[in-house]
Amino acid sequence: MPDIAIGSLRPDEAERCAELETILFDGDSPWPASAFVPERHTRLFAARDDGRLVGYAGIGLLGNSFFPESEVLTIGVDPAYQGRGVGYALLCTLLDEADRHGGAVFLEVRTDNDPARTLYERNGFVTVGVRKNYYRPSGADAYTMKREAQEQR
């Protein structure tokens, strides 16, 4: 992996995230810059190469102390950096957050996104369902995947 630094997403990076969303999720309602503002129960992260944002990820920390769970909201990596471990590093960061929160972790992934599905399976996720016509406006289906609660990493 190149010398990539993972840290919290800064407000001034929201526009770059939206640009990448348009490239990565063309045809599927990419997130606007306003979606990359952390809320009370979300954590957003950035992957940077020499200060330039090359990837981003977000997780929602849901439930309560009795029934916690988390949801991977998004992971996106600049096409020039795909296949170089950036997505893995971002996923590990999200899973560390989820493990501190406790409970299972869920996500949705397009059924035709084999690289992402493989990454998730290698990190303990299993397919638990299919959501028909999940992505709009393309109408693509999504797998719902789950990773059982883990001890804190």
Short mmCIF file of C-alpha atoms in Angstrom, two decimals:
data_model
loop_
_atom_site.label_atom_id
_atom_site.label_comp_id
_atom_site.label_asym_id
_atom_site.label_seq_id
_atom_site.Cartn_x
_atom_site.Cartn_y
_atom_site.Cartn_z
CA MET A 1 0.00 0.00 0.00
CA PRO A 2 1.27 3.49 -0.72
CA ASP A 3 2.04 5.71 2.28
CA ILE A 4 -1.60 6.34 3.14
CA ALA A 5 -2.71 8.06 6.32
CA ILE A 6 -6.16 7.33 7.76
CA GLY A 7 -7.82 9.98 9.91
CA SER A 8 -11.07 11.76 10.56
CA LEU A 9 -12.71 13.35 7.55
CA ARG A 10 -12.38 17.15 7.60
CA PRO A 11 -15.29 19.42 6.60
CA ASP A 12 -13.24 20.88 3.74
CA GLU A 13 -12.99 17.38 2.19
CA ALA A 14 -16.74 16.89 1.69
CA GLU A 15 -16.66 18.24 -1.88
CA ARG A 16 -13.87 15.82 -2.85
CA CYS A 17 -15.91 12.94 -1.39
CA ALA A 18 -18.90 14.02 -3.48
CA GLU A 19 -16.68 14.13 -6.59
CA LEU A 20 -15.51 10.58 -5.93
CA GLU A 21 -19.09 9.45 -5.27
CA THR A 22 -20.07 10.67 -8.74
CA ILE A 23 -17.22 8.70 -10.31
CA LEU A 24 -17.66 5.56 -8.22
CA PHE A 25 -21.44 5.30 -8.02
CA ASP A 26 -22.54 6.74 -11.36
CA GLY A 27 -26.16 5.78 -11.97
CA ASP A 28 -26.91 5.13 -8.29
CA SER A 29 -27.70 8.47 -6.62
CA PRO A 30 -24.24 9.42 -5.36
CA TRP A 31 -24.09 11.19 -2.01
CA PRO A 32 -23.86 15.00 -2.15
CA ALA A 33 -21.23 16.91 -0.16
CA SER A 34 -23.81 17.63 2.55
CA ALA A 35 -23.96 13.89 3.34
CA PHE A 36 -20.33 13.98 4.46
CA VAL A 37 -21.01 15.91 7.64
CA PRO A 38 -20.68 13.81 10.80
CA GLU A 39 -23.77 13.43 12.92
CA ARG A 40 -24.15 12.27 16.50
CA HIS A 41 -24.00 8.56 15.70
CA THR A 42 -21.77 8.55 12.63
CA ARG A 43 -18.02 8.50 12.17
CA LEU A 44 -16.44 9.56 8.89
CA PHE A 45 -12.85 8.82 7.89
CA ALA A 46 -10.48 9.83 5.11
CA ALA A 47 -7.55 8.09 3.45
CA ARG A 48 -4.93 10.61 2.36
CA ASP A 49 -1.86 10.31 0.18
CA ASP A 50 0.47 13.22 0.88
CA GLY A 51 -2.51 15.20 2.21
CA ARG A 52 -4.79 14.51 -0.79
CA LEU A 53 -8.02 12.63 -0.10
CA VAL A 54 -7.98 9.34 -2.03
CA GLY A 55 -10.67 7.47 -0.11
CA TYR A 56 -13.39 7.87 2.48
CA ALA A 57 -15.57 5.73 4.70
CA GLY A 58 -18.41 6.11 7.15
CA ILE A 59 -20.07 4.04 9.82
CA GLY A 60 -23.29 4.50 11.77
CA LEU A 61 -23.24 3.43 15.42
CA LEU A 62 -26.79 2.33 16.13
CA GLY A 63 -28.89 0.71 18.81
CA ASN A 64 -28.27 1.20 22.52
CA SER A 65 -26.02 -0.23 25.21
CA PHE A 66 -28.22 -3.34 25.47
CA PHE A 67 -28.55 -4.00 21.73
CA PRO A 68 -25.75 -2.19 19.92
CA GLU A 69 -25.10 -2.61 16.22
CA SER A 70 -23.28 -0.72 13.50
CA GLU A 71 -23.80 -0.14 9.80
CA VAL A 72 -21.11 0.49 7.22
CA LEU A 73 -22.59 3.50 5.43
CA THR A 74 -20.07 3.95 2.64
CA ILE A 75 -16.56 3.17 1.49
CA GLY A 76 -15.12 4.79 -1.61
CA VAL A 77 -11.63 4.73 -3.07
CA ASP A 78 -10.27 6.80 -5.94
CA PRO A 79 -9.99 4.43 -8.94
CA ALA A 80 -6.26 5.21 -9.20
CA TYR A 81 -5.80 3.76 -5.70
CA GLN A 82 -8.07 0.72 -5.93
CA GLY A 83 -6.47 -2.67 -5.41
CA ARG A 84 -3.71 -1.16 -3.27
CA GLY A 85 -5.09 -1.80 0.22
CA VAL A 86 -6.79 1.55 0.77
CA GLY A 87 -10.28 0.07 1.00
CA TYR A 88 -8.99 -2.58 3.41
CA ALA A 89 -7.39 0.08 5.63
CA LEU A 90 -10.61 2.09 5.68
CA LEU A 91 -12.70 -1.01 6.45
CA CYS A 92 -10.37 -1.92 9.33
CA THR A 93 -10.80 1.57 10.74
CA LEU A 94 -14.59 1.21 10.56
CA LEU A 95 -14.48 -2.23 12.17
CA ASP A 96 -12.33 -0.89 15.02
CA GLU A 97 -15.03 1.73 15.68
CA ALA A 98 -17.74 -0.92 15.49
CA ASP A 99 -15.89 -3.23 17.87
CA ARG A 100 -15.57 -0.44 20.44
CA HIS A 101 -19.32 0.21 20.07
CA GLY A 102 -20.19 -3.49 20.32
CA GLY A 103 -22.66 -5.66 18.46
CA ALA A 104 -22.95 -6.91 14.92
CA VAL A 105 -22.03 -4.88 11.83
CA PHE A 106 -24.28 -4.71 8.76
CA LEU A 107 -23.83 -3.34 5.26
CA GLU A 108 -25.33 -3.40 1.80
CA VAL A 109 -23.28 -3.99 -1.33
CA ARG A 110 -24.30 -4.25 -4.98
CA THR A 111 -24.67 -7.86 -6.03
CA ASP A 112 -22.37 -7.18 -8.99
CA ASN A 113 -19.59 -5.55 -6.93
CA ASP A 114 -17.37 -8.61 -6.61
CA PRO A 115 -14.23 -6.82 -5.36
CA ALA A 116 -16.11 -5.19 -2.47
CA ARG A 117 -17.97 -8.39 -1.61
CA THR A 118 -14.70 -10.32 -1.54
CA LEU A 119 -13.16 -7.70 0.78
CA TYR A 120 -16.11 -7.96 3.14
CA GLU A 121 -16.13 -11.77 3.14
CA ARG A 122 -12.40 -11.84 3.93
CA ASN A 123 -13.16 -9.68 6.94
CA GLY A 124 -15.85 -11.87 8.45
CA PHE A 125 -19.03 -10.72 6.70
CA VAL A 126 -21.57 -13.23 5.43
CA THR A 127 -24.54 -12.63 3.15
CA VAL A 128 -27.80 -12.69 5.08
CA GLY A 129 -30.24 -11.44 2.45
CA VAL A 130 -30.92 -9.71 -0.85
CA ARG A 131 -32.62 -6.35 -1.26
CA LYS A 132 -34.26 -6.18 -4.67
CA ASN A 133 -34.03 -2.88 -6.56
CA TYR A 134 -32.13 -1.35 -3.64
CA TYR A 135 -30.02 1.12 -5.59
CA ARG A 136 -31.72 4.01 -7.35
CA PRO A 137 -32.16 4.93 -10.06
CA SER A 138 -30.35 1.91 -11.56
CA GLY A 139 -32.56 -0.64 -9.82
CA ALA A 140 -29.55 -2.80 -8.94
CA ASP A 141 -29.97 -5.39 -6.20
CA ALA A 142 -27.94 -5.39 -3.00
CA TYR A 143 -26.72 -8.11 -0.69
CA THR A 144 -27.20 -7.42 2.98
CA MET A 145 -24.13 -8.67 4.80
CA LYS A 146 -23.47 -9.14 8.50
CA ARG A 147 -20.40 -9.56 10.67
CA GLU A 148 -21.09 -10.91 14.14
CA ALA A 149 -19.89 -9.01 17.19
CA GLN A 150 -16.17 -9.32 17.82
CA GLU A 151 -13.95 -8.76 20.78
CA GLN A 152 -12.43 -5.29 20.64
CA ARG A 153 -9.55 -5.29 18.15
#
